[in-house]
């Protein structure tokens, strides 16, 4: 069985120690909590914290590994859904006219390009008819039932949006999973 | 115009068999359209088929030969429960205003199985969990008076519906917990929680939460999580872990108690593990748990389809027989003298029927199979 | 090109001459009009006329020809839709819980069993999710666009029902097309 | 509980790239989700995809290489029209309360093609014809101010919608007639009728019917009926018959007039006939009509997919070239210097792109093709 939780636990400690700043991206912390295998505590936590992502633009991007339109692309190790890369979006962007989900689930995937494990956040794109030609994938590395909601990929992650129709899924790198 | 066409209208209403009856063989007489009044008799098996883009359905097949009998229409992502007598179905599903967007109307529908007619429609909370059809998302008390439905926003809660009045009586938050395991009397339910504990919620006669208690951690969510499915075994709840360990839980008291564990797959070479969504089916008359199993345990393999169905004797803690059964992701077991196993291959799209021989170590033999697109969950009594 | 209309015209004359009685079956006459290649005249015509079908039960039924669960069955020569025979109904009955359409279209099909041409009326069964395992067929003998509405098979014939969801189609023999 | 978990919530909000930047290569920095703001530039081709059990869609592909760009969601059985500038789409579709049953809400939606955002939603009559996507079920005046939608109960009528106010201004009965051929100024429309005549309906500035007239019979519904599709040729309407005869109709006057017929398939051996649903596409710059054709005329074969696309020079009444093109049931032709033919194979499920060479007798060469389930109609400017 995976050691996902112990890894996450360690990373969490690292982050707390390093004082890294919190993300302003669009997942609610309720979800971020869930992501880390946690328990949802009930009640809305809507505030987001400031985040300096200046350095994000400076890092040299690793050469693309594999084909992000196929299920075997490394980021998709816990993705259950249609690839947005084959639905008019990209691996990090929803197609035109879709809405990004407010909440998301995570996986820990190994990037063969730099031999690192990454925390990947899967967002659904919402509110549109699925494209019948989209590539559907099902990978469940580290996946858990709904009691670890942030790791659960059977559910419609458009659930917190006003428009809940499932369209496709993107895979966002959150950071290295040490 | 009107006179001419009025005459034509009359004349056209007289389409009828004409007078060639003198010839041999006689022509086919005029027929009349009809509507089948009730399903053909005999035991049924139910398949829930979901959709992310439109209507779902509860398909009804003959449990004898998988002949298709009829369906009950649902909204999106239906979750289904069957009455103990198998004569009433209860289904929760979602109807968004513009199908793919707009406000969601979530409803519970109760229907008569033999006529597939709606008996009751009740509005539930729109936060109803839109998840692939699976066990424990809706549960009905054995007297049919109370239904419970899983919600997720992603914060989890349970909607309690009084089926007599059709009214929602409570939304019970179950933070960090998931899946409804309702006691037959409908008075309390248990849910698995993300810290490895089990939450027990008691419900009053008024359908409101009357108290709740969380057990000590019972399972290890990190190392060997439980599948979100249970079977009722002699009044206890039986779960199974990703790694192939049965967890027998007593849910009778205020707090759930671990009764026993049994690592049934451990001694068998090949790293066999359960896989799929509803991977256990229990034959109460024989005390045999059937489990969908596949070899080569790997992280992320817990939804892989089966290679075999194992018959496990719970009283003697023995794997009695391993029957070939390819690709199943959900199974359900009938409670008759000859247990029948029905399996769905949700990844491939098929429905399968196996007959079990109690005199041959509960070996299961495939007797029927059909292709079935979008088959997602299977239910039988 | 087919001589469908001249045949229908002839039959109509025959019927008028023979004084055969009108059908009480559930198609509106508006549709029966349309069936015969005609023009819809607008306005509802809801009354149905009495029909003595006593003899219908007495005629010896010809032995079944072919398999009515396959598209090649003779009655389906102008059927565009799912076969009710593969949806829990029969060739003349809607599945349990479905509604028969109020209106229908017709075709003229040759029965190889008795070497007769028959007028066949296609009714849709309505108000239920289609069965994904149903046999879909498309035959268009004598079919016409919507200006000959009673011969048109591209349209949802549940259109006059309160519940318009398309489920499957039956094929009812109206009589011999002489 | 709350103190402990509140701390966890805070701690978990700090997920961020961590400090391994010293290593080489540097790790992938933290990313942010975004939404594409507009379709990639370039000409588009639109495919209407219908559904009898849920949401439909207008799919947008690149006209250059059939790369998928995005879609606009619709209800059931959408009918689509594109503005002359190809920058606005108008679609009519049905949203029944329980998807498969219950009262129908039918709406027109106007959307911006580049952002796929709804600009307007207007309720139309629920008697909107639920028919497989085809031409002439919805039409929009060239200034975009007026939309007309086909109804059937099965009695036929046309709903007139003022797109400025979003209001239905009239329901115009067109008994026994079918398919809307709107004049570009939106002031009148023509429909084919079951007696072989053509009905012309004039509309006032208020969007109400201002008069109508029926022509003498122009075509023979029994012997050689017209397909319910037209192309605008030098201000006239061009239809084609099941047997392969062009009917050129002037719709300028109060009553439609037959200008000319041309039996273009007659002299060519093999009993070739048009087949499919929208089987003509006209290149106005070149005066060439492209037609989807198949050999072996038979009763009931008028929906068979193509074997060839014929390029017919209307001015010289000559079949210039016959290009191989398998299985197409709908085609549409772009109006550029190099005409492009887009074809849909609705029976098989595919989208095809052909380039036409005006210097080679308008031969059409397949350049791209993709599988496309439920593809039903294709539109291009």
GROMACS .gro file of C-alpha atoms in nm, chain A:
model
  178
    1UNK     CA    1   0.000   0.000   0.000
    2UNK     CA    2   0.102   0.355  -0.060
    3UNK     CA    3   0.269   0.570   0.193
    4UNK     CA    4   0.088   0.869   0.063
    5UNK     CA    5  -0.017   0.995   0.400
    6UNK     CA    6   0.317   0.969   0.562
    7UNK     CA    7   0.468   1.158   0.270
    8UNK     CA    8   0.208   1.426   0.292
    9UNK     CA    9   0.260   1.448   0.662
   10UNK     CA   10   0.628   1.503   0.612
   11UNK     CA   11   0.573   1.764   0.347
   12UNK     CA   12   0.327   1.941   0.568
   13UNK     CA   13   0.590   1.960   0.839
   14UNK     CA   14   0.844   2.089   0.589
   15UNK     CA   15   0.610   2.356   0.472
   16UNK     CA   16   0.528   2.466   0.821
   17UNK     CA   17   0.896   2.482   0.907
   18UNK     CA   18   0.998   2.657   0.589
   19UNK     CA   19   0.724   2.912   0.628
   20UNK     CA   20   0.617   2.884   0.268
   21UNK     CA   21   0.319   3.097   0.193
   22UNK     CA   22  -0.026   2.973   0.121
   23UNK     CA   23  -0.176   2.949  -0.220
   24UNK     CA   24  -0.433   3.186  -0.354
   25UNK     CA   25  -0.544   2.949  -0.620
   26UNK     CA   26  -0.907   2.871  -0.642
   27UNK     CA   27  -0.951   2.570  -0.424
   28UNK     CA   28  -1.119   2.632  -0.096
   29UNK     CA   29  -0.916   2.535   0.203
   30UNK     CA   30  -1.192   2.302   0.294
   31UNK     CA   31  -1.082   2.110  -0.009
   32UNK     CA   32  -0.715   2.159   0.055
   33UNK     CA   33  -0.776   2.005   0.391
   34UNK     CA   34  -0.960   1.720   0.238
   35UNK     CA   35  -0.678   1.679  -0.009
   36UNK     CA   36  -0.441   1.587   0.260
   37UNK     CA   37  -0.641   1.285   0.346
   38UNK     CA   38  -0.814   1.473   0.617
   39UNK     CA   39  -1.157   1.500   0.754
   40UNK     CA   40  -1.381   1.779   0.654
   41UNK     CA   41  -1.461   1.986   0.955
   42UNK     CA   42  -1.789   2.129   0.835
   43UNK     CA   43  -1.867   2.494   0.793
   44UNK     CA   44  -1.739   2.711   0.512
   45UNK     CA   45  -1.384   2.842   0.514
   46UNK     CA   46  -1.388   3.088   0.232
   47UNK     CA   47  -1.100   3.327   0.293
   48UNK     CA   48  -0.789   3.277   0.084
   49UNK     CA   49  -0.446   3.395   0.186
   50UNK     CA   50  -0.201   3.605  -0.014
   51UNK     CA   51   0.058   3.421  -0.216
   52UNK     CA   52   0.372   3.543  -0.379
   53UNK     CA   53   0.416   3.341  -0.693
   54UNK     CA   54   0.674   3.566  -0.852
   55UNK     CA   55   0.931   3.292  -0.869
   56UNK     CA   56   0.687   3.063  -1.041
   57UNK     CA   57   0.751   3.242  -1.368
   58UNK     CA   58   1.126   3.224  -1.344
   59UNK     CA   59   1.195   2.852  -1.300
   60UNK     CA   60   1.323   2.674  -1.607
   61UNK     CA   61   1.048   2.444  -1.722
   62UNK     CA   62   1.148   2.081  -1.765
   63UNK     CA   63   1.108   1.946  -2.116
   64UNK     CA   64   0.768   1.793  -2.167
   65UNK     CA   65   0.761   1.424  -2.091
   66UNK     CA   66   0.526   1.200  -2.281
   67UNK     CA   67   0.200   1.308  -2.433
   68UNK     CA   68  -0.043   1.488  -2.206
   69UNK     CA   69  -0.331   1.382  -2.431
   70UNK     CA   70  -0.288   1.020  -2.325
   71UNK     CA   71  -0.380   0.849  -2.001
   72UNK     CA   72  -0.023   0.741  -1.935
   73UNK     CA   73   0.105   1.095  -1.895
   74UNK     CA   74   0.262   1.106  -1.551
   75UNK     CA   75   0.040   1.373  -1.398
   76UNK     CA   76  -0.269   1.163  -1.445
   77UNK     CA   77  -0.178   0.894  -1.190
   78UNK     CA   78  -0.493   0.957  -0.983
   79UNK     CA   79  -0.721   1.108  -1.248
   80UNK     CA   80  -1.065   0.967  -1.317
   81UNK     CA   81  -1.227   1.164  -1.597
   82UNK     CA   82  -1.199   1.323  -1.941
   83UNK     CA   83  -0.870   1.492  -2.021
   84UNK     CA   84  -0.912   1.867  -2.074
   85UNK     CA   85  -0.613   1.844  -2.309
   86UNK     CA   86  -0.850   1.661  -2.544
   87UNK     CA   87  -1.151   1.883  -2.473
   88UNK     CA   88  -1.024   2.221  -2.593
   89UNK     CA   89  -0.826   2.307  -2.280
   90UNK     CA   90  -0.477   2.217  -2.162
   91UNK     CA   91  -0.341   2.022  -1.871
   92UNK     CA   92  -0.378   2.332  -1.655
   93UNK     CA   93  -0.664   2.518  -1.822
   94UNK     CA   94  -1.034   2.459  -1.867
   95UNK     CA   95  -1.183   2.488  -2.215
   96UNK     CA   96  -1.341   2.813  -2.327
   97UNK     CA   97  -1.672   2.873  -2.152
   98UNK     CA   98  -1.623   2.609  -1.884
   99UNK     CA   99  -1.584   2.693  -1.515
  100UNK     CA  100  -1.298   2.567  -1.304
  101UNK     CA  101  -1.421   2.366  -1.007
  102UNK     CA  102  -1.406   2.542  -0.671
  103UNK     CA  103  -1.267   2.232  -0.506
  104UNK     CA  104  -1.038   1.951  -0.615
  105UNK     CA  105  -0.871   1.628  -0.519
  106UNK     CA  106  -0.502   1.542  -0.515
  107UNK     CA  107  -0.266   1.268  -0.607
  108UNK     CA  108   0.105   1.212  -0.574
  109UNK     CA  109   0.259   1.129  -0.909
  110UNK     CA  110   0.611   1.046  -1.015
  111UNK     CA  111   0.754   1.258  -1.296
  112UNK     CA  112   0.997   1.040  -1.489
  113UNK     CA  113   1.142   1.356  -1.646
  114UNK     CA  114   1.303   1.484  -1.328
  115UNK     CA  115   1.255   1.176  -1.112
  116UNK     CA  116   1.058   1.371  -0.855
  117UNK     CA  117   0.724   1.294  -0.698
  118UNK     CA  118   0.479   1.581  -0.727
  119UNK     CA  119   0.161   1.667  -0.550
  120UNK     CA  120  -0.092   1.709  -0.829
  121UNK     CA  121  -0.429   1.873  -0.781
  122UNK     CA  122  -0.711   1.762  -1.011
  123UNK     CA  123  -0.975   2.019  -1.089
  124UNK     CA  124  -1.286   1.943  -1.283
  125UNK     CA  125  -1.406   2.188  -1.544
  126UNK     CA  126  -1.778   2.242  -1.513
  127UNK     CA  127  -2.104   2.345  -1.668
  128UNK     CA  128  -2.070   2.210  -2.020
  129UNK     CA  129  -2.165   1.902  -2.219
  130UNK     CA  130  -1.870   1.659  -2.229
  131UNK     CA  131  -1.699   1.630  -2.566
  132UNK     CA  132  -1.771   1.283  -2.702
  133UNK     CA  133  -1.423   1.268  -2.852
  134UNK     CA  134  -1.246   1.340  -2.524
  135UNK     CA  135  -0.999   1.088  -2.385
  136UNK     CA  136  -1.137   0.926  -2.073
  137UNK     CA  137  -0.883   0.801  -1.818
  138UNK     CA  138  -0.903   0.615  -1.490
  139UNK     CA  139  -0.601   0.599  -1.266
  140UNK     CA  140  -0.633   0.573  -0.890
  141UNK     CA  141  -0.288   0.584  -0.736
  142UNK     CA  142  -0.335   0.672  -0.368
  143UNK     CA  143  -0.707   0.710  -0.422
  144UNK     CA  144  -0.939   0.667  -0.121
  145UNK     CA  145  -1.315   0.647  -0.066
  146UNK     CA  146  -1.513   0.955   0.028
  147UNK     CA  147  -1.404   0.941   0.393
  148UNK     CA  148  -1.077   1.081   0.261
  149UNK     CA  149  -1.263   1.317   0.036
  150UNK     CA  150  -0.959   1.506  -0.090
  151UNK     CA  151  -0.825   1.183  -0.238
  152UNK     CA  152  -1.155   1.060  -0.379
  153UNK     CA  153  -1.196   1.057  -0.755
  154UNK     CA  154  -1.538   0.894  -0.802
  155UNK     CA  155  -1.725   1.210  -0.719
  156UNK     CA  156  -1.817   1.510  -0.929
  157UNK     CA  157  -1.574   1.780  -0.819
  158UNK     CA  158  -1.801   2.042  -0.974
  159UNK     CA  159  -2.009   1.982  -0.660
  160UNK     CA  160  -1.928   2.319  -0.503
  161UNK     CA  161  -1.997   2.518  -0.819
  162UNK     CA  162  -2.328   2.676  -0.911
  163UNK     CA  163  -2.307   2.486  -1.240
  164UNK     CA  164  -2.232   2.125  -1.162
  165UNK     CA  165  -2.222   1.954  -1.502
  166UNK     CA  166  -1.898   1.760  -1.539
  167UNK     CA  167  -1.693   1.844  -1.849
  168UNK     CA  168  -1.325   1.749  -1.810
  169UNK     CA  169  -1.035   1.742  -1.566
  170UNK     CA  170  -0.702   1.926  -1.544
  171UNK     CA  171  -0.393   1.829  -1.348
  172UNK     CA  172  -0.213   2.111  -1.167
  173UNK     CA  173   0.127   2.074  -1.004
  174UNK     CA  174   0.111   2.194  -0.644
  175UNK     CA  175   0.472   2.121  -0.563
  176UNK     CA  176   0.724   1.849  -0.498
  177UNK     CA  177   0.610   1.575  -0.264
  178UNK     CA  178   0.921   1.507  -0.065
   0.00000   0.00000   0.00000
